[in-house]
CSV table of C-alpha atoms in Angstrom, one decimal:
chain,number,residue,atom,x,y,z
A,1,UNK,CA,0.0,0.0,0.0
A,2,UNK,CA,2.8,2.5,0.9
A,3,UNK,CA,4.9,1.7,-2.1
A,4,UNK,CA,2.0,2.0,-4.5
A,5,UNK,CA,1.1,5.4,-3.0
A,6,UNK,CA,4.7,6.6,-3.3
A,7,UNK,CA,5.0,5.5,-6.9
A,8,UNK,CA,1.7,7.3,-7.8
A,9,UNK,CA,2.9,10.4,-6.1
A,10,UNK,CA,6.2,10.2,-7.9
A,11,UNK,CA,4.5,9.9,-11.3
A,12,UNK,CA,2.3,12.9,-10.4
A,13,UNK,CA,5.3,15.0,-9.5
A,14,UNK,CA,7.1,14.2,-12.7
A,15,UNK,CA,3.9,14.9,-14.7
A,16,UNK,CA,3.4,18.3,-13.1
A,17,UNK,CA,7.1,19.2,-13.8
A,18,UNK,CA,6.8,18.1,-17.4
A,19,UNK,CA,3.6,20.1,-17.9
A,20,UNK,CA,5.2,23.2,-16.3
A,21,UNK,CA,8.3,22.9,-18.5
A,22,UNK,CA,6.4,22.4,-21.7
A,23,UNK,CA,4.3,25.5,-21.0
A,24,UNK,CA,7.2,27.8,-20.5
A,25,UNK,CA,9.8,26.2,-22.8
A,26,UNK,CA,8.5,27.8,-26.1
A,27,UNK,CA,8.7,31.3,-24.5
A,28,UNK,CA,12.2,30.7,-23.2
A,29,UNK,CA,13.4,29.5,-26.5
A,30,UNK,CA,11.7,32.3,-28.4
A,31,UNK,CA,13.3,34.9,-26.0
A,32,UNK,CA,16.7,33.3,-26.4
A,33,UNK,CA,16.4,33.3,-30.2
A,34,UNK,CA,15.4,37.0,-30.3
A,35,UNK,CA,18.3,37.9,-28.0
A,36,UNK,CA,20.8,36.1,-30.2
A,37,UNK,CA,19.3,37.6,-33.3
A,38,UNK,CA,19.4,41.2,-32.0
A,39,UNK,CA,23.1,40.7,-31.2
A,40,UNK,CA,23.9,39.9,-34.8
A,41,UNK,CA,24.6,43.5,-35.9
A,42,UNK,CA,27.8,43.5,-33.8
A,43,UNK,CA,29.0,40.6,-36.0
A,44,UNK,CA,28.3,42.5,-39.2
A,45,UNK,CA,25.3,40.4,-40.0
A,46,UNK,CA,22.3,42.5,-41.2
A,47,UNK,CA,19.0,41.7,-39.6
A,48,UNK,CA,15.6,43.1,-40.4
A,49,UNK,CA,14.7,44.0,-36.9
A,50,UNK,CA,11.1,45.3,-37.4
A,51,UNK,CA,10.2,42.1,-39.3
A,52,UNK,CA,11.8,40.0,-36.6
A,53,UNK,CA,10.0,41.8,-33.8
A,54,UNK,CA,6.7,41.8,-35.6
A,55,UNK,CA,6.8,38.1,-36.4
A,56,UNK,CA,8.0,37.3,-32.8
A,57,UNK,CA,5.0,39.2,-31.4
A,58,UNK,CA,2.7,37.3,-33.7
A,59,UNK,CA,4.2,34.0,-32.6
A,60,UNK,CA,3.9,34.9,-29.0
A,61,UNK,CA,0.3,35.8,-29.3
A,62,UNK,CA,-0.4,32.7,-31.3
A,63,UNK,CA,1.1,30.4,-28.6
A,64,UNK,CA,-0.4,32.5,-25.8
A,65,UNK,CA,-3.9,32.0,-27.2
A,66,UNK,CA,-3.7,28.3,-28.1
A,67,UNK,CA,-0.9,26.9,-25.9
A,68,UNK,CA,-1.4,28.8,-22.7
A,69,UNK,CA,-4.9,30.2,-22.4
A,70,UNK,CA,-6.7,27.3,-24.0
A,71,UNK,CA,-4.6,24.3,-23.2
A,72,UNK,CA,-7.7,22.3,-22.7
A,73,UNK,CA,-8.2,22.3,-26.5
A,74,UNK,CA,-5.4,19.7,-26.8
A,75,UNK,CA,-8.1,17.0,-27.2
A,76,UNK,CA,-9.6,18.8,-30.2
A,77,UNK,CA,-7.5,17.2,-33.0
A,78,UNK,CA,-8.5,19.5,-35.9
A,79,UNK,CA,-8.1,22.7,-33.9
A,80,UNK,CA,-4.7,21.8,-32.5
A,81,UNK,CA,-3.7,20.7,-36.0
A,82,UNK,CA,-4.4,24.2,-37.1
A,83,UNK,CA,-2.5,25.6,-34.2
A,84,UNK,CA,0.5,23.4,-35.0
A,85,UNK,CA,0.5,24.3,-38.7
A,86,UNK,CA,0.4,28.0,-37.9
A,87,UNK,CA,3.2,27.6,-35.4
A,88,UNK,CA,5.4,25.9,-38.0
A,89,UNK,CA,4.7,28.6,-40.5
A,90,UNK,CA,5.7,31.3,-38.0
A,91,UNK,CA,8.8,29.3,-37.0
A,92,UNK,CA,9.8,28.9,-40.7
A,93,UNK,CA,9.3,32.7,-41.3
A,94,UNK,CA,11.5,33.5,-38.3
A,95,UNK,CA,14.2,31.1,-39.4
A,96,UNK,CA,14.1,32.6,-42.9
A,97,UNK,CA,14.7,36.1,-41.3
A,98,UNK,CA,17.4,34.9,-38.8
A,99,UNK,CA,19.0,31.4,-38.6
A,100,UNK,CA,19.2,31.7,-34.8
A,101,UNK,CA,15.4,31.0,-34.6
A,102,UNK,CA,16.3,27.4,-35.3
A,103,UNK,CA,16.7,27.2,-31.5
A,104,UNK,CA,13.0,28.2,-31.2
A,105,UNK,CA,12.0,25.7,-33.9
A,106,UNK,CA,13.0,22.9,-31.5
A,107,UNK,CA,9.6,23.4,-29.7
A,108,UNK,CA,8.0,21.7,-32.6
A,109,UNK,CA,9.1,18.3,-31.3
A,110,UNK,CA,7.4,18.4,-27.8
A,111,UNK,CA,4.4,20.4,-29.3
A,112,UNK,CA,3.9,17.6,-31.9
A,113,UNK,CA,4.0,15.1,-29.1
A,114,UNK,CA,1.4,17.1,-27.1
A,115,UNK,CA,-1.0,18.2,-29.7
A,116,UNK,CA,-0.9,15.8,-32.6
A,117,UNK,CA,-1.8,12.1,-32.8
A,118,UNK,CA,-0.9,9.1,-34.9
A,119,UNK,CA,1.0,9.7,-38.1
A,120,UNK,CA,0.4,13.4,-37.9
A,121,UNK,CA,3.0,13.4,-35.1
A,122,UNK,CA,5.6,12.2,-37.5
A,123,UNK,CA,4.5,14.8,-40.0
A,124,UNK,CA,5.0,17.5,-37.4
A,125,UNK,CA,8.5,16.0,-36.5
A,126,UNK,CA,9.5,16.1,-40.2
A,127,UNK,CA,8.3,19.7,-40.5
A,128,UNK,CA,10.2,20.7,-37.4
A,129,UNK,CA,13.4,18.9,-38.6
A,130,UNK,CA,13.1,20.6,-42.0
A,131,UNK,CA,12.8,24.1,-40.4
A,132,UNK,CA,15.6,23.4,-38.0
A,133,UNK,CA,17.9,22.2,-40.9
A,134,UNK,CA,17.3,25.5,-42.7
A,135,UNK,CA,18.5,27.3,-39.6
A,136,UNK,CA,21.5,25.1,-39.1
A,137,UNK,CA,22.7,25.9,-42.7
A,138,UNK,CA,22.5,29.6,-42.2
A,139,UNK,CA,19.1,30.4,-43.5
A,140,UNK,CA,17.1,30.0,-46.7
A,141,UNK,CA,19.3,32.6,-48.6
A,142,UNK,CA,22.4,30.5,-48.3
A,143,UNK,CA,20.7,27.4,-49.4
A,144,UNK,CA,19.2,29.1,-52.5
A,145,UNK,CA,22.6,30.6,-53.2
A,146,UNK,CA,24.1,27.3,-54.0
A,147,UNK,CA,24.1,24.9,-51.0
A,148,UNK,CA,20.8,23.3,-51.9
A,149,UNK,CA,22.2,19.8,-51.9
A,150,UNK,CA,23.7,20.3,-48.5
A,151,UNK,CA,20.3,21.6,-47.3
A,152,UNK,CA,18.6,18.5,-48.6
A,153,UNK,CA,21.1,16.2,-47.0
A,154,UNK,CA,21.0,17.9,-43.6
A,155,UNK,CA,17.2,18.0,-43.8
A,156,UNK,CA,17.0,14.3,-44.5
A,157,UNK,CA,19.4,13.4,-41.7
A,158,UNK,CA,17.5,15.6,-39.3
A,159,UNK,CA,14.2,14.1,-40.3
A,160,UNK,CA,15.5,10.5,-39.9
A,161,UNK,CA,17.2,11.2,-36.5
A,162,UNK,CA,14.3,13.1,-35.2
A,163,UNK,CA,11.9,10.4,-36.3
A,164,UNK,CA,14.0,7.7,-34.6
A,165,UNK,CA,14.2,9.6,-31.3
A,166,UNK,CA,10.6,10.5,-31.5
A,167,UNK,CA,9.7,6.8,-31.9
A,168,UNK,CA,11.6,5.9,-28.8
A,169,UNK,CA,10.1,8.8,-27.0
A,170,UNK,CA,6.6,7.4,-27.9
A,171,UNK,CA,7.6,4.0,-26.6
A,172,UNK,CA,8.8,5.5,-23.3
A,173,UNK,CA,5.6,7.5,-23.0
A,174,UNK,CA,3.5,4.4,-23.8
A,175,UNK,CA,5.3,2.5,-21.1
A,176,UNK,CA,4.7,5.3,-18.6
A,177,UNK,CA,1.1,5.4,-19.5
A,178,UNK,CA,0.8,1.7,-18.9
A,179,UNK,CA,2.6,2.0,-15.6
A,180,UNK,CA,0.3,4.8,-14.6
A,181,UNK,CA,-2.8,2.8,-15.6
A,182,UNK,CA,-1.3,-0.2,-13.7
A,183,UNK,CA,-0.9,1.9,-10.6
A,184,UNK,CA,-4.4,3.3,-11.0
A,185,UNK,CA,-5.8,-0.3,-11.3
A,186,UNK,CA,-3.6,-1.3,-8.3
A,187,UNK,CA,-5.0,1.5,-6.3
A,188,UNK,CA,-8.5,0.5,-7.2
A,189,UNK,CA,-7.8,-3.1,-6.4
A,190,UNK,CA,-6.3,-2.1,-3.0
A,191,UNK,CA,-9.4,0.0,-2.3
A,192,UNK,CA,-11.6,-3.0,-3.1
A,193,UNK,CA,-9.4,-5.2,-1.0
A,194,UNK,CA,-9.7,-2.9,1.9
A,195,UNK,CA,-13.4,-2.9,1.6
A,196,UNK,CA,-13.4,-6.7,1.3
A,197,UNK,CA,-11.2,-7.0,4.4
A,198,UNK,CA,-13.6,-4.8,6.3
A,199,UNK,CA,-16.5,-6.9,5.1
A,200,UNK,CA,-14.6,-10.1,6.0
A,201,UNK,CA,-13.8,-8.7,9.5
A,202,UNK,CA,-17.6,-8.2,10.0
A,203,UNK,CA,-18.3,-11.7,8.7
A,204,UNK,CA,-15.5,-13.1,10.9
A,205,UNK,CA,-17.1,-11.5,13.9
A,206,UNK,CA,-20.5,-13.0,12.9
A,207,UNK,CA,-18.9,-16.4,12.5
A,208,UNK,CA,-17.3,-16.1,15.9
A,209,UNK,CA,-20.7,-15.4,17.4
A,210,UNK,CA,-22.2,-18.4,15.5
A,211,UNK,CA,-19.3,-20.6,16.4
A,212,UNK,CA,-19.7,-19.7,20.1
A,213,UNK,CA,-23.4,-20.4,19.9
A,214,UNK,CA,-22.8,-23.7,18.1
A,215,UNK,CA,-20.2,-24.6,20.7
A,216,UNK,CA,-22.7,-23.9,23.5
A,217,UNK,CA,-25.3,-26.1,21.7
A,218,UNK,CA,-22.8,-28.9,21.1
A,219,UNK,CA,-21.7,-28.8,24.8
A,220,UNK,CA,-25.3,-29.0,25.9
A,221,UNK,CA,-25.9,-32.0,23.6
A,222,UNK,CA,-22.7,-33.6,24.9
A,223,UNK,CA,-23.8,-33.1,28.5
A,224,UNK,CA,-27.3,-34.5,27.6
A,225,UNK,CA,-25.6,-37.6,26.1
A,226,UNK,CA,-23.4,-38.0,29.1
A,227,UNK,CA,-26.3,-37.7,31.6
A,228,UNK,CA,-28.3,-40.2,29.5
A,229,UNK,CA,-25.5,-42.7,29.2
A,230,UNK,CA,-24.6,-42.5,32.9
A,231,UNK,CA,-27.2,-41.2,35.3
A,232,UNK,CA,-30.3,-42.1,33.3
A,233,UNK,CA,-29.2,-45.6,32.5
A,234,UNK,CA,-27.9,-46.1,36.0
A,235,UNK,CA,-31.1,-45.0,37.6
A,236,UNK,CA,-33.1,-47.1,35.1
A,237,UNK,CA,-31.0,-50.1,36.1
A,238,UNK,CA,-31.4,-49.4,39.8
A,239,UNK,CA,-35.1,-49.1,39.4
A,240,UNK,CA,-35.3,-52.4,37.6
A,241,UNK,CA,-33.3,-54.2,40.3
A,242,UNK,CA,-35.4,-52.6,43.1
A,243,UNK,CA,-38.6,-53.6,41.3
A,244,UNK,CA,-37.4,-57.2,41.0
A,245,UNK,CA,-36.5,-57.2,44.7
A,246,UNK,CA,-39.9,-55.8,45.6
A,247,UNK,CA,-41.6,-58.7,43.9
A,248,UNK,CA,-39.9,-61.1,46.3
A,249,UNK,CA,-40.7,-59.3,49.6
A,250,UNK,CA,-43.9,-61.2,50.2
A,251,UNK,CA,-42.2,-64.6,49.6
A,252,UNK,CA,-40.7,-65.9,52.9
A,253,UNK,CA,-38.7,-68.6,51.2
A,254,UNK,CA,-34.9,-68.7,51.5
A,255,UNK,CA,-34.5,-68.6,47.7
A,256,UNK,CA,-36.7,-65.5,47.4
A,257,UNK,CA,-34.7,-63.8,50.2
A,258,UNK,CA,-31.5,-64.6,48.4
A,259,UNK,CA,-32.8,-63.2,45.1
A,260,UNK,CA,-34.0,-60.1,46.9
A,261,UNK,CA,-30.6,-59.5,48.4
A,262,UNK,CA,-29.0,-60.1,45.0
A,263,UNK,CA,-31.2,-57.5,43.4
A,264,UNK,CA,-30.5,-55.0,46.2
A,265,UNK,CA,-26.8,-55.6,45.9
A,266,UNK,CA,-27.0,-55.0,42.1
A,267,UNK,CA,-28.9,-51.8,42.7
A,268,UNK,CA,-26.3,-50.6,45.2
A,269,UNK,CA,-23.4,-51.4,42.7
A,270,UNK,CA,-25.2,-49.6,40.0
A,271,UNK,CA,-25.7,-46.6,42.3
A,272,UNK,CA,-22.0,-46.5,43.1
A,273,UNK,CA,-21.0,-46.7,39.4
A,274,UNK,CA,-23.5,-44.0,38.5
A,275,UNK,CA,-22.2,-41.8,41.2
A,276,UNK,CA,-18.6,-42.3,40.0
A,277,UNK,CA,-19.7,-41.6,36.4
A,278,UNK,CA,-21.6,-38.5,37.4
A,279,UNK,CA,-18.5,-37.1,39.2
A,280,UNK,CA,-16.4,-37.8,36.1
A,281,UNK,CA,-18.9,-36.2,33.8
A,282,UNK,CA,-18.9,-33.1,36.0
A,283,UNK,CA,-15.1,-32.9,35.6
A,284,UNK,CA,-15.3,-33.7,31.9
A,285,UNK,CA,-12.9,-36.7,31.9
A,286,UNK,CA,-13.0,-40.1,30.3
A,287,UNK,CA,-15.3,-42.9,31.7
A,288,UNK,CA,-13.9,-44.8,34.6
A,289,UNK,CA,-13.6,-48.0,32.6
A,290,UNK,CA,-11.4,-46.4,30.0
A,291,UNK,CA,-9.3,-44.8,32.7
A,292,UNK,CA,-8.5,-48.2,34.1
A,293,UNK,CA,-8.4,-50.4,30.9
A,294,UNK,CA,-8.0,-50.5,27.1
A,295,UNK,CA,-11.1,-50.2,25.0
A,296,UNK,CA,-11.5,-54.0,24.2
A,297,UNK,CA,-11.1,-54.8,27.9
A,298,UNK,CA,-13.5,-52.0,28.9
A,299,UNK,CA,-16.2,-53.2,26.5
A,300,UNK,CA,-15.7,-56.8,27.6
A,301,UNK,CA,-16.0,-55.8,31.2
A,302,UNK,CA,-19.1,-53.8,30.4
A,303,UNK,CA,-20.7,-56.8,28.6
A,304,UNK,CA,-19.7,-59.2,31.4
A,305,UNK,CA,-21.3,-57.1,34.1
A,306,UNK,CA,-24.3,-56.4,32.0
A,307,UNK,CA,-24.8,-60.1,31.4
A,308,UNK,CA,-24.5,-60.9,35.1
A,309,UNK,CA,-27.2,-58.3,35.9
A,310,UNK,CA,-29.6,-59.2,33.2
A,311,UNK,CA,-28.9,-62.9,32.8
A,312,UNK,CA,-28.4,-62.6,29.1
A,313,UNK,CA,-25.4,-64.1,27.4
A,314,UNK,CA,-23.2,-61.3,25.9
A,315,UNK,CA,-19.9,-62.1,24.1
A,316,UNK,CA,-17.3,-59.7,22.7
A,317,UNK,CA,-15.1,-60.6,19.8
A,318,UNK,CA,-12.1,-58.4,18.9
A,319,UNK,CA,-10.6,-58.5,15.4
A,320,UNK,CA,-7.6,-56.7,13.9
A,321,UNK,CA,-4.7,-54.9,15.6
A,322,UNK,CA,-6.2,-53.6,18.9
A,323,UNK,CA,-4.3,-50.4,19.6
A,324,UNK,CA,-4.9,-47.2,21.6
A,325,UNK,CA,-7.3,-44.7,19.9
A,326,UNK,CA,-8.0,-41.1,20.5
A,327,UNK,CA,-10.0,-40.6,23.7
A,328,UNK,CA,-13.1,-39.3,21.8
A,329,UNK,CA,-13.1,-42.4,19.6
A,330,UNK,CA,-12.9,-44.8,22.5
A,331,UNK,CA,-15.5,-42.9,24.5
A,332,UNK,CA,-17.9,-42.9,21.5
A,333,UNK,CA,-17.5,-46.6,21.0
A,334,UNK,CA,-17.8,-47.4,24.7
A,335,UNK,CA,-21.0,-45.3,25.0
A,336,UNK,CA,-22.4,-46.9,21.9
A,337,UNK,CA,-21.9,-50.4,23.4
A,338,UNK,CA,-23.4,-49.2,26.7
A,339,UNK,CA,-26.5,-47.7,25.1
A,340,UNK,CA,-27.0,-50.6,22.8
A,341,UNK,CA,-26.9,-53.1,25.7
A,342,UNK,CA,-29.2,-50.8,27.7
A,343,UNK,CA,-31.7,-50.8,24.8
A,344,UNK,CA,-31.5,-54.6,24.6
A,345,UNK,CA,-32.3,-54.9,28.3
A,346,UNK,CA,-35.2,-52.5,28.0
A,347,UNK,CA,-36.8,-53.5,24.8
A,348,UNK,CA,-35.3,-56.6,23.0
A,349,UNK,CA,-36.2,-59.5,25.4
A,350,UNK,CA,-33.2,-61.2,23.8
A,351,UNK,CA,-31.4,-64.4,24.9
A,352,UNK,CA,-28.1,-63.6,23.3
A,353,UNK,CA,-26.1,-60.6,22.3
A,354,UNK,CA,-22.9,-60.6,20.2
A,355,UNK,CA,-20.5,-57.6,20.1
A,356,UNK,CA,-17.7,-57.3,17.6
A,357,UNK,CA,-15.0,-54.7,17.8
A,358,UNK,CA,-13.0,-54.5,14.6
A,359,UNK,CA,-9.7,-52.6,14.2
A,360,UNK,CA,-8.9,-51.7,10.5
A,361,UNK,CA,-6.3,-49.5,9.0
A,362,UNK,CA,-8.4,-46.4,8.8
A,363,UNK,CA,-11.6,-47.3,10.6
A,364,UNK,CA,-12.7,-48.9,13.9
A,365,UNK,CA,-16.2,-50.5,14.0
A,366,UNK,CA,-18.4,-51.8,16.7
A,367,UNK,CA,-21.3,-54.2,15.9
A,368,UNK,CA,-23.9,-55.1,18.4
A,369,UNK,CA,-26.4,-57.8,17.4
A,370,UNK,CA,-29.2,-59.4,19.4
A,371,UNK,CA,-31.8,-62.1,18.8
A,372,UNK,CA,-34.6,-60.1,20.4
A,373,UNK,CA,-38.0,-59.0,19.2
A,374,UNK,CA,-36.6,-56.2,17.0
A,375,UNK,CA,-38.6,-53.2,15.8
A,376,UNK,CA,-39.4,-51.3,12.6
A,377,UNK,CA,-36.8,-48.6,12.0
A,378,UNK,CA,-38.4,-45.2,11.4
A,379,UNK,CA,-41.6,-46.1,13.3
A,380,UNK,CA,-42.6,-44.1,16.3
A,381,UNK,CA,-42.0,-45.7,19.7
A,382,UNK,CA,-44.5,-45.6,22.5
A,383,UNK,CA,-42.7,-42.4,23.8
A,384,UNK,CA,-43.4,-40.6,20.5
A,385,UNK,CA,-39.8,-40.7,19.4
A,386,UNK,CA,-38.2,-42.3,16.3
A,387,UNK,CA,-35.9,-45.3,16.6
A,388,UNK,CA,-35.9,-45.7,20.3
A,389,UNK,CA,-35.8,-42.1,21.5
A,390,UNK,CA,-32.8,-40.1,22.8
A,391,UNK,CA,-30.6,-43.2,23.2
A,392,UNK,CA,-30.1,-44.0,19.5
A,393,UNK,CA,-30.1,-40.3,18.6
A,394,UNK,CA,-27.3,-39.7,21.2
A,395,UNK,CA,-25.3,-42.6,19.7
A,396,UNK,CA,-25.7,-41.2,16.2
A,397,UNK,CA,-24.6,-37.7,17.3
A,398,UNK,CA,-21.5,-39.1,19.1
A,399,UNK,CA,-20.5,-41.0,16.0
A,400,UNK,CA,-21.3,-38.2,13.5
A,401,UNK,CA,-19.3,-35.8,15.6
A,402,UNK,CA,-16.2,-37.9,14.7
A,403,UNK,CA,-17.2,-37.9,11.0
A,404,UNK,CA,-18.4,-41.5,11.4
A,405,UNK,CA,-21.7,-43.2,10.8
A,406,UNK,CA,-24.2,-45.3,12.7
A,407,UNK,CA,-26.2,-48.0,10.9
A,408,UNK,CA,-29.3,-49.6,12.4
A,409,UNK,CA,-30.8,-52.8,11.0
A,410,UNK,CA,-33.9,-54.4,12.6
A,411,UNK,CA,-37.3,-55.9,11.8
A,412,UNK,CA,-40.1,-57.1,14.1
A,413,UNK,CA,-39.2,-60.6,15.3
A,414,UNK,CA,-35.8,-60.6,13.6
A,415,UNK,CA,-33.5,-59.0,16.2
A,416,UNK,CA,-31.5,-55.8,15.9
A,417,UNK,CA,-28.0,-55.0,14.6
A,418,UNK,CA,-26.3,-51.7,15.4
A,419,UNK,CA,-23.0,-50.8,13.7
A,420,UNK,CA,-20.9,-47.8,14.6
A,421,UNK,CA,-18.1,-46.8,12.2
A,422,UNK,CA,-15.6,-44.1,13.2
A,423,UNK,CA,-12.2,-43.0,11.9
A,424,UNK,CA,-9.2,-44.8,13.5
A,425,UNK,CA,-7.6,-41.7,15.0
A,426,UNK,CA,-4.6,-42.8,17.0
A,427,UNK,CA,-4.0,-41.8,20.6
A,428,UNK,CA,-2.4,-38.3,20.6
A,429,UNK,CA,-3.8,-37.5,17.1
A,430,UNK,CA,-6.1,-34.7,16.2
A,431,UNK,CA,-9.6,-34.9,15.0
């Protein structure tokens, strides 16, 4: 931004200097030519002073009117062509009177550049070179007196050299114009970029607000899943055990008493586990089973204890290279197994549950299959929810949060199969 502004300012300074120089240069050269011409009598060279002064005054007024007072006419091609033609005629008359006015004739070059366009510029350069050549050879009188071939040779050389220099001057000016346009376009682009950056800053602020709100919502959903997977399931298990114990209270037999004590013991164990999980949830750490064992061992222990409580055969099979995974991956799979088993206990009335934990190169999958009564996926449950309510929805959210997927296959009387597939993010990796 700073360099672009400095370059534009430098171009503007040079342009102002050039304009100022081109405005005063004709008058300076005309004054110098008049001064040199009026000094000629001291060198025994006759000069028709009244004619010189009269033609000089006419030239001054001509330039003053077109070149100085109405410089905005430079875009009017025909009018400025008339001005340039008149200027060359006046310059030729002055050179014919006094050769020193060849110095003034030099203004024809920059004036051709300023006021003429296309091929007319080169016509103006040729005319200027011809008038200058006459002055260089001492005036028209000397050429007519016998040096006409020298005049033609000098004129041709002047025209060629002037044309070549003028061509390179046009190239330089064209390059400068392109640079000026490039700087202008760069300035416009920078202005648009600044506006875009300001707009992006506003959008960034909005995204931060939305991200904060999304983070709050995600945390609420996470806490809801944790509460459901720990406290809600624990309380449901405790309630089931206490209800079973209550049914044996009126039976005085020893077997009924033992069964009642067993149910109460199970309820107490579930209460302790639920309390531990609740504390860990509050502190946002991993489940107790994962803190003390690897994922296959944790799921196997979960299935064993679940089978002991519910008297349903549950077997875990592990395939592939069992290796430590990222904490979020292991928590998601453990909670999926926990929720799937809880659903089997509540709804399936199954006699056997099979769990398969598969480690692949890029994926880890957990399959939970039972031989229970099944259900129709997509149908509303008695609680009004789809596919089993919050439990299955919570499983799906956990898995999708890791860019995984949860597949549920079931039919009435045909059992249920739940498959959770998540990326195999190694321990210490990033999601």
